[in-house]
Short mmCIF file of N, CA and C in Angstrom, two decimals:
data_model
loop_
_atom_site.label_atom_id
_atom_site.label_comp_id
_atom_site.label_asym_id
_atom_site.label_seq_id
_atom_site.Cartn_x
_atom_site.Cartn_y
_atom_site.Cartn_z
N UNK I 288 1.09 -40.54 -47.61
CA UNK I 288 2.59 -39.80 -47.40
C UNK I 288 3.53 -40.51 -48.46
N UNK I 289 4.49 -39.39 -48.82
CA UNK I 289 5.19 -39.32 -49.43
C UNK I 289 6.40 -40.13 -49.09
N UNK I 290 6.61 -41.03 -49.09
CA UNK I 290 7.62 -41.77 -47.79
C UNK I 290 7.92 -42.04 -46.73
N UNK I 291 8.69 -42.83 -45.97
CA UNK I 291 8.60 -43.70 -45.08
C UNK I 291 9.19 -42.14 -43.64
N UNK I 292 8.35 -42.14 -42.34
CA UNK I 292 9.08 -40.70 -41.81
C UNK I 292 7.96 -41.16 -40.94
N UNK I 293 8.54 -40.93 -39.28
CA UNK I 293 7.76 -41.56 -37.94
C UNK I 293 7.74 -39.64 -36.72
N UNK I 294 6.60 -39.96 -36.17
CA UNK I 294 6.48 -39.00 -35.25
C UNK I 294 5.91 -39.84 -34.11
N UNK I 295 6.59 -39.01 -32.94
CA UNK I 295 6.75 -39.33 -31.40
C UNK I 295 5.43 -38.89 -31.12
N UNK I 296 4.29 -39.25 -29.99
CA UNK I 296 3.18 -38.10 -28.57
C UNK I 296 3.31 -38.76 -27.28
N UNK I 297 3.36 -38.11 -27.07
CA UNK I 297 2.88 -38.58 -25.22
C UNK I 297 1.53 -38.20 -24.80
N UNK I 298 1.44 -38.82 -23.80
CA UNK I 298 0.13 -38.09 -23.33
C UNK I 298 -0.30 -38.40 -21.82
N UNK I 299 -0.72 -37.70 -21.19
CA UNK I 299 -1.36 -37.89 -19.29
C UNK I 299 -2.23 -39.01 -19.03
N UNK I 300 -3.44 -39.25 -20.11
CA UNK I 300 -4.15 -40.02 -19.84
C UNK I 300 -3.71 -41.60 -20.91
N UNK I 301 -4.40 -42.62 -20.52
CA UNK I 301 -4.18 -44.00 -21.90
C UNK I 301 -5.22 -43.27 -22.93
N UNK I 302 -4.71 -43.26 -23.71
CA UNK I 302 -4.97 -43.50 -25.35
C UNK I 302 -4.54 -44.39 -26.64
N UNK I 303 -5.54 -44.37 -27.63
CA UNK I 303 -5.19 -44.65 -29.05
C UNK I 303 -5.44 -43.57 -29.97
N UNK I 304 -4.35 -43.52 -30.26
CA UNK I 304 -4.26 -42.33 -31.12
C UNK I 304 -5.09 -42.27 -32.18
N UNK I 305 -5.02 -41.42 -33.17
CA UNK I 305 -6.54 -42.20 -34.57
C UNK I 305 -5.52 -40.20 -34.74
N UNK I 306 -5.94 -40.65 -36.84
CA UNK I 306 -5.92 -39.50 -36.88
C UNK I 306 -6.78 -39.78 -38.59
N UNK I 307 -6.71 -39.04 -39.48
CA UNK I 307 -7.68 -38.28 -40.84
C UNK I 307 -6.64 -37.50 -41.87
N UNK I 308 -6.31 -38.41 -42.91
CA UNK I 308 -5.43 -36.94 -44.21
C UNK I 308 -6.38 -36.00 -43.96
N UNK I 309 -5.90 -34.93 -44.32
CA UNK I 309 -6.47 -34.13 -44.71
C UNK I 309 -6.21 -33.57 -46.28
N UNK I 310 -6.67 -34.32 -47.05
CA UNK I 310 -6.37 -34.58 -48.69
C UNK I 310 -5.89 -32.47 -49.03
N UNK I 311 -7.07 -31.91 -48.64
CA UNK I 311 -7.06 -30.68 -49.04
C UNK I 311 -5.87 -30.11 -48.16
N UNK I 312 -5.04 -29.98 -47.44
CA UNK I 312 -4.53 -29.20 -46.56
C UNK I 312 -3.17 -29.84 -46.87
N UNK I 313 -2.91 -31.18 -47.23
CA UNK I 313 -2.36 -31.89 -46.89
C UNK I 313 -1.54 -32.29 -46.14
N UNK I 314 -2.19 -32.95 -44.87
CA UNK I 314 -1.99 -32.77 -43.57
C UNK I 314 -2.16 -34.52 -43.21
N UNK I 315 -1.93 -34.87 -41.85
CA UNK I 315 -1.86 -35.59 -41.28
C UNK I 315 -2.81 -35.31 -40.06
N UNK I 316 -3.71 -35.34 -39.83
CA UNK I 316 -4.45 -35.13 -38.41
C UNK I 316 -4.63 -35.95 -37.76
N UNK I 317 -3.28 -35.77 -36.11
CA UNK I 317 -3.73 -36.97 -35.47
C UNK I 317 -4.21 -36.56 -33.97
N UNK I 318 -5.05 -36.55 -34.07
CA UNK I 318 -5.41 -36.73 -32.39
C UNK I 318 -4.85 -38.21 -31.07
N UNK I 319 -4.00 -37.45 -30.50
CA UNK I 319 -3.90 -38.04 -29.44
C UNK I 319 -3.61 -38.07 -27.88
N UNK I 320 -4.48 -37.88 -26.52
CA UNK I 320 -4.79 -37.58 -25.37
C UNK I 320 -5.61 -36.47 -25.49
N UNK I 321 -5.45 -35.66 -25.06
CA UNK I 321 -5.42 -33.93 -24.45
C UNK I 321 -4.92 -32.72 -25.90
N UNK I 322 -3.99 -33.24 -26.78
CA UNK I 322 -3.43 -32.56 -27.86
C UNK I 322 -4.03 -33.07 -29.52
N UNK I 323 -4.00 -32.08 -30.67
CA UNK I 323 -4.55 -32.79 -31.90
C UNK I 323 -3.40 -31.92 -32.72
N UNK I 324 -2.34 -32.92 -33.74
CA UNK I 324 -1.23 -32.62 -34.13
C UNK I 324 -1.54 -32.04 -36.30
N UNK I 325 -1.56 -31.04 -36.85
CA UNK I 325 -1.49 -31.57 -37.66
C UNK I 325 -0.27 -31.25 -38.42
N UNK I 326 0.56 -32.47 -39.42
CA UNK I 326 1.91 -33.04 -39.54
C UNK I 326 1.74 -32.90 -40.98
N UNK I 327 2.72 -32.46 -41.12
CA UNK I 327 3.01 -32.57 -42.65
C UNK I 327 2.97 -33.83 -43.46
N UNK I 328 2.09 -34.08 -44.92
CA UNK I 328 1.90 -35.37 -45.07
C UNK I 328 3.05 -36.13 -45.37
N UNK I 329 3.80 -35.92 -46.43
CA UNK I 329 5.01 -36.00 -47.14
C UNK I 329 5.91 -36.01 -46.48
N UNK I 330 6.69 -35.18 -45.37
CA UNK I 330 7.55 -34.99 -44.48
C UNK I 330 7.59 -35.26 -43.34
N UNK I 331 6.21 -35.34 -42.68
CA UNK I 331 5.93 -35.40 -41.26
C UNK I 331 6.20 -34.18 -39.87
N UNK I 332 6.26 -33.36 -40.95
CA UNK I 332 6.96 -31.56 -39.94
C UNK I 332 5.66 -31.50 -39.38
N UNK I 333 5.60 -30.97 -37.73
CA UNK I 333 4.69 -30.72 -37.51
C UNK I 333 4.68 -29.31 -37.37
N UNK I 334 3.69 -29.41 -38.78
CA UNK I 334 2.75 -27.74 -38.76
C UNK I 334 1.57 -26.53 -37.17
N UNK I 335 1.12 -28.10 -37.13
CA UNK I 335 0.65 -26.72 -36.14
C UNK I 335 0.53 -28.13 -35.12
N UNK I 336 0.55 -27.68 -33.77
CA UNK I 336 -0.98 -28.18 -32.59
C UNK I 336 -1.92 -27.41 -31.48
N UNK I 337 -2.51 -28.26 -31.39
CA UNK I 337 -3.55 -27.85 -30.31
C UNK I 337 -3.52 -28.34 -29.34
N UNK I 338 -4.27 -27.72 -27.71
CA UNK I 338 -4.18 -28.48 -26.45
C UNK I 338 -6.09 -28.47 -26.09
N UNK I 339 -6.41 -29.28 -26.09
CA UNK I 339 -7.80 -29.12 -25.89
C UNK I 339 -8.02 -29.58 -24.24
N UNK I 340 -9.05 -29.49 -23.07
CA UNK I 340 -9.07 -29.16 -21.78
C UNK I 340 -9.90 -30.46 -21.77
N UNK I 341 -10.10 -31.09 -22.09
CA UNK I 341 -10.23 -32.36 -22.00
C UNK I 341 -9.86 -33.77 -23.33
N UNK I 342 -9.83 -34.77 -23.02
CA UNK I 342 -9.18 -35.93 -24.10
C UNK I 342 -10.45 -35.16 -25.52
N UNK I 343 -9.38 -35.53 -26.78
CA UNK I 343 -9.60 -35.78 -27.46
C UNK I 343 -10.32 -37.05 -27.97
N UNK I 344 -12.13 -37.63 -28.84
CA UNK I 344 -12.23 -39.02 -29.23
C UNK I 344 -12.16 -38.33 -31.21
N UNK I 345 -12.42 -37.73 -31.01
CA UNK I 345 -12.10 -37.55 -33.11
C UNK I 345 -11.42 -36.65 -34.21
N UNK I 346 -10.75 -36.62 -34.58
CA UNK I 346 -10.45 -35.91 -35.37
C UNK I 346 -11.15 -35.77 -36.92
N UNK I 347 -11.83 -35.12 -37.70
CA UNK I 347 -12.83 -35.28 -38.40
C UNK I 347 -12.50 -34.36 -39.87
N UNK I 348 -12.01 -34.41 -41.02
CA UNK I 348 -12.19 -33.95 -41.91
C UNK I 348 -13.17 -34.25 -43.50
N UNK I 349 -13.52 -33.09 -44.07
CA UNK I 349 -14.12 -33.25 -45.43
C UNK I 349 -13.39 -32.50 -46.72
N UNK I 350 -13.85 -32.22 -47.61
CA UNK I 350 -12.78 -31.38 -48.54
C UNK I 350 -14.19 -31.08 -48.83
N UNK I 351 -14.74 -31.32 -48.47
CA UNK I 351 -15.69 -29.28 -48.12
C UNK I 351 -16.08 -28.67 -46.97
N UNK I 352 -14.90 -28.53 -46.38
CA UNK I 352 -15.07 -27.74 -46.12
C UNK I 352 -13.18 -26.76 -45.51
N UNK I 353 -13.32 -25.49 -44.90
CA UNK I 353 -11.45 -25.40 -45.28
C UNK I 353 -10.96 -25.62 -43.83
N UNK I 354 -11.81 -26.37 -43.05
CA UNK I 354 -11.11 -26.65 -41.87
C UNK I 354 -10.91 -28.07 -41.01
N UNK I 355 -10.75 -28.37 -40.08
CA UNK I 355 -10.24 -29.83 -39.73
C UNK I 355 -11.51 -29.44 -38.65
N UNK I 356 -12.05 -30.62 -38.28
CA UNK I 356 -13.12 -31.35 -36.40
C UNK I 356 -12.25 -31.83 -36.04
N UNK I 357 -12.49 -30.94 -34.61
CA UNK I 357 -11.48 -31.98 -33.76
C UNK I 357 -12.81 -32.17 -32.90
N UNK I 358 -12.84 -31.66 -31.96
CA UNK I 358 -14.03 -32.91 -30.38
C UNK I 358 -13.50 -33.82 -29.25
N UNK I 359 -13.39 -32.83 -28.15
CA UNK I 359 -13.35 -33.58 -27.18
C UNK I 359 -14.41 -34.03 -26.61
N UNK I 360 -13.97 -34.21 -26.01
CA UNK I 360 -15.57 -34.58 -24.31
C UNK I 360 -16.18 -33.73 -24.41
N UNK I 361 -15.50 -32.02 -24.70
CA UNK I 361 -16.51 -31.07 -23.71
C UNK I 361 -16.38 -29.91 -24.33
N UNK I 362 -15.68 -29.85 -25.78
CA UNK I 362 -15.99 -29.08 -27.02
C UNK I 362 -16.03 -29.94 -28.17
N UNK I 363 -16.28 -28.38 -29.15
CA UNK I 363 -16.08 -28.94 -29.96
C UNK I 363 -15.35 -27.56 -31.20
N UNK I 364 -14.28 -27.76 -31.55
CA UNK I 364 -13.51 -26.84 -32.98
C UNK I 364 -13.27 -27.19 -34.03
N UNK I 365 -13.01 -26.43 -34.30
CA UNK I 365 -12.11 -26.44 -35.90
C UNK I 365 -11.00 -25.61 -36.47
N UNK I 366 -10.03 -26.17 -37.57
CA UNK I 366 -9.00 -25.86 -36.68
C UNK I 366 -8.35 -25.57 -38.70
N UNK I 367 -8.00 -23.77 -39.55
CA UNK I 367 -8.12 -24.17 -40.44
C UNK I 367 -6.26 -24.92 -40.40
N UNK I 368 -5.80 -24.44 -42.35
CA UNK I 368 -4.48 -25.41 -42.33
C UNK I 368 -3.12 -24.88 -42.16
N UNK I 369 -3.67 -22.90 -41.37
CA UNK I 369 -2.56 -22.90 -40.15
C UNK I 369 -2.18 -23.41 -39.34
N UNK I 370 -3.31 -23.92 -38.73
CA UNK I 370 -3.35 -23.99 -36.79
C UNK I 370 -3.72 -23.18 -36.25
N UNK I 371 -4.87 -21.93 -37.22
CA UNK I 371 -5.86 -20.40 -36.08
C UNK I 371 -7.08 -21.78 -35.64
N UNK I 372 -7.92 -21.18 -34.92
CA UNK I 372 -8.94 -21.84 -34.36
C UNK I 372 -10.20 -20.92 -35.22
N UNK I 373 -10.88 -21.96 -36.37
CA UNK I 373 -12.09 -20.62 -37.20
C UNK I 373 -12.95 -20.94 -35.98
N UNK I 374 -13.76 -21.53 -35.07
CA UNK I 374 -14.85 -21.65 -33.90
C UNK I 374 -14.57 -22.94 -32.65
N UNK I 375 -15.06 -22.31 -31.72
CA UNK I 375 -14.57 -23.35 -30.87
C UNK I 375 -16.70 -23.00 -30.45
N UNK I 376 -17.33 -24.37 -30.04
CA UNK I 376 -18.30 -23.90 -28.86
C UNK I 376 -18.27 -25.48 -27.61
N UNK I 377 -18.57 -25.32 -27.09
CA UNK I 377 -18.85 -26.00 -25.79
C UNK I 377 -19.27 -26.60 -25.34
N UNK I 378 -19.60 -27.44 -24.75
CA UNK I 378 -20.78 -28.41 -24.17
C UNK I 378 -21.39 -29.05 -22.68
N UNK I 379 -22.54 -28.67 -22.34
CA UNK I 379 -22.86 -28.88 -20.98
C UNK I 379 -22.78 -29.60 -20.57
N UNK I 380 -22.61 -31.02 -21.75
CA UNK I 380 -23.05 -32.57 -20.70
C UNK I 380 -21.93 -32.82 -21.98
N UNK I 381 -21.36 -34.33 -22.03
CA UNK I 381 -20.21 -34.72 -21.96
C UNK I 381 -20.42 -35.46 -23.00
N UNK I 382 -19.32 -35.14 -24.42
CA UNK I 382 -19.95 -35.92 -26.09
C UNK I 382 -19.28 -37.19 -25.89
N UNK I 383 -19.88 -38.41 -25.99
CA UNK I 383 -18.90 -39.58 -25.98
C UNK I 383 -18.87 -40.21 -27.78
N UNK I 384 -19.66 -39.44 -28.88
CA UNK I 384 -19.72 -39.56 -30.18
C UNK I 384 -19.54 -38.49 -30.99
N UNK I 385 -18.81 -38.35 -32.33
CA UNK I 385 -19.60 -37.35 -33.38
C UNK I 385 -19.04 -37.88 -34.77
N UNK I 386 -19.64 -37.41 -35.32
CA UNK I 386 -19.44 -38.14 -36.86
C UNK I 386 -20.75 -36.56 -37.69
N UNK I 387 -20.16 -36.99 -38.60
CA UNK I 387 -20.58 -36.23 -40.13
C UNK I 387 -21.18 -37.11 -41.22
N UNK I 388 -22.56 -36.90 -40.52
CA UNK I 388 -23.97 -36.95 -41.34
C UNK I 388 -24.15 -36.07 -42.56
N UNK I 389 -24.76 -36.40 -43.57
CA UNK I 389 -26.09 -35.53 -43.95
C UNK I 389 -25.59 -34.45 -44.34
N UNK I 390 -24.00 -33.73 -44.46
CA UNK I 390 -23.64 -32.40 -43.99
C UNK I 390 -23.80 -31.51 -42.72
N UNK I 391 -23.92 -32.37 -41.84
CA UNK I 391 -24.02 -31.98 -40.58
C UNK I 391 -22.60 -32.57 -39.90
N UNK I 392 -22.30 -32.12 -38.64
CA UNK I 392 -21.58 -32.38 -37.47
C UNK I 392 -22.66 -33.21 -36.73
N UNK I 393 -23.24 -34.48 -35.86
CA UNK I 393 -23.24 -35.01 -35.57
C UNK I 393 -22.60 -35.10 -34.04
N UNK I 394 -23.84 -34.71 -33.43
CA UNK I 394 -23.02 -34.78 -32.05
C UNK I 394 -23.66 -35.72 -30.95
N UNK I 395 -23.05 -36.91 -30.10
CA UNK I 395 -23.78 -38.20 -29.36
C UNK I 395 -23.42 -37.37 -27.09
N UNK I 396 -24.33 -37.24 -26.79
CA UNK I 396 -24.32 -37.59 -25.28
C UNK I 396 -23.82 -38.17 -23.95
N UNK I 397 -23.33 -38.13 -23.43
CA UNK I 397 -23.43 -39.06 -22.07
C UNK I 397 -25.48 -39.67 -22.01
N UNK I 398 -26.04 -38.25 -22.41
CA UNK I 398 -26.80 -39.15 -21.69
C UNK I 398 -27.70 -39.26 -22.72
N UNK I 399 -27.03 -39.18 -24.24
CA UNK I 399 -27.91 -39.93 -24.66
C UNK I 399 -28.36 -38.90 -25.50
N UNK I 400 -28.56 -38.40 -25.60
CA UNK I 400 -29.08 -36.56 -27.01
C UNK I 400 -28.52 -36.47 -28.23
N UNK I 401 -29.50 -35.76 -28.99
CA UNK I 401 -28.27 -35.88 -30.70
C UNK I 401 -28.45 -34.80 -30.54
N UNK I 402 -27.50 -33.60 -31.04
CA UNK I 402 -27.35 -32.94 -31.26
C UNK I 402 -26.52 -32.30 -32.32
N UNK I 403 -26.94 -31.67 -33.78
CA UNK I 403 -26.69 -31.80 -35.04
C UNK I 403 -26.37 -29.85 -34.80
N UNK I 404 -25.20 -29.90 -35.35
CA UNK I 404 -23.69 -28.65 -36.01
C UNK I 404 -24.14 -28.79 -37.71
N UNK I 405 -24.06 -27.24 -37.60
CA UNK I 405 -23.25 -27.07 -38.71
C UNK I 405 -21.73 -27.14 -39.17
N UNK I 406 -21.50 -27.90 -39.57
CA UNK I 406 -19.51 -27.85 -39.18
C UNK I 406 -18.78 -26.56 -39.97
N UNK I 407 -19.99 -26.05 -40.75
CA UNK I 407 -18.66 -24.71 -40.94
C UNK I 407 -18.89 -23.24 -39.88
N UNK I 408 -19.81 -23.70 -39.14
CA UNK I 408 -19.73 -22.32 -39.23
C UNK I 408 -20.12 -22.92 -37.36
N UNK I 409 -20.37 -23.62 -37.00
CA UNK I 409 -20.40 -24.41 -35.54
C UNK I 409 -21.78 -23.24 -34.78
N UNK I 410 -22.12 -23.39 -35.58
CA UNK I 410 -24.05 -22.85 -35.22
C UNK I 410 -24.51 -24.71 -35.19
N UNK I 411 -25.61 -24.16 -34.07
CA UNK I 411 -26.30 -25.25 -33.81
C UNK I 411 -28.00 -25.63 -34.86
N UNK I 412 -27.64 -26.35 -35.67
CA UNK I 412 -28.41 -26.72 -36.98
C UNK I 412 -29.77 -27.45 -36.27
N UNK I 413 -30.38 -27.41 -34.97
CA UNK I 413 -31.53 -28.14 -34.71
C UNK I 413 -32.15 -29.79 -33.57
#
C-alpha cells in the first residue's frame, strides 16, 4: 500500500481476517467471515466483494494466475480482477485447508482426504 488507509469489516461469525496482496491486479484481497473483498492497494477503495454460502478459509494469489483463489468450507472459486467469477466448484465434504503446491490447489477435507485442483481451470487433477 502507498499511504495510510483503513477499512472496516463486519461478520456474523467470529473470524480472524486474512489477506493476500495480489500484486498483478494491485489489490489487497481480504477474507472475513462469509465475504472476500478486493481493495485497491493504494487507496483502500472497494473494487469488488463476493459472498460465500459458508465461511471463507483462505484467499490465495499467484502471479501465474489471472485470478485470485478463494476457498470456503464447501466451495472453491476464482475471482478475476474486475470481480467476476472465473470458475466455481462445490465440495461434498468440508474443506479444512487449502494451499498452492507445485502448481496445484491442494485441498484437505474434514475426513482427511486430499484433492488436487488445477488453479487455472478448477478441474480436478487427480
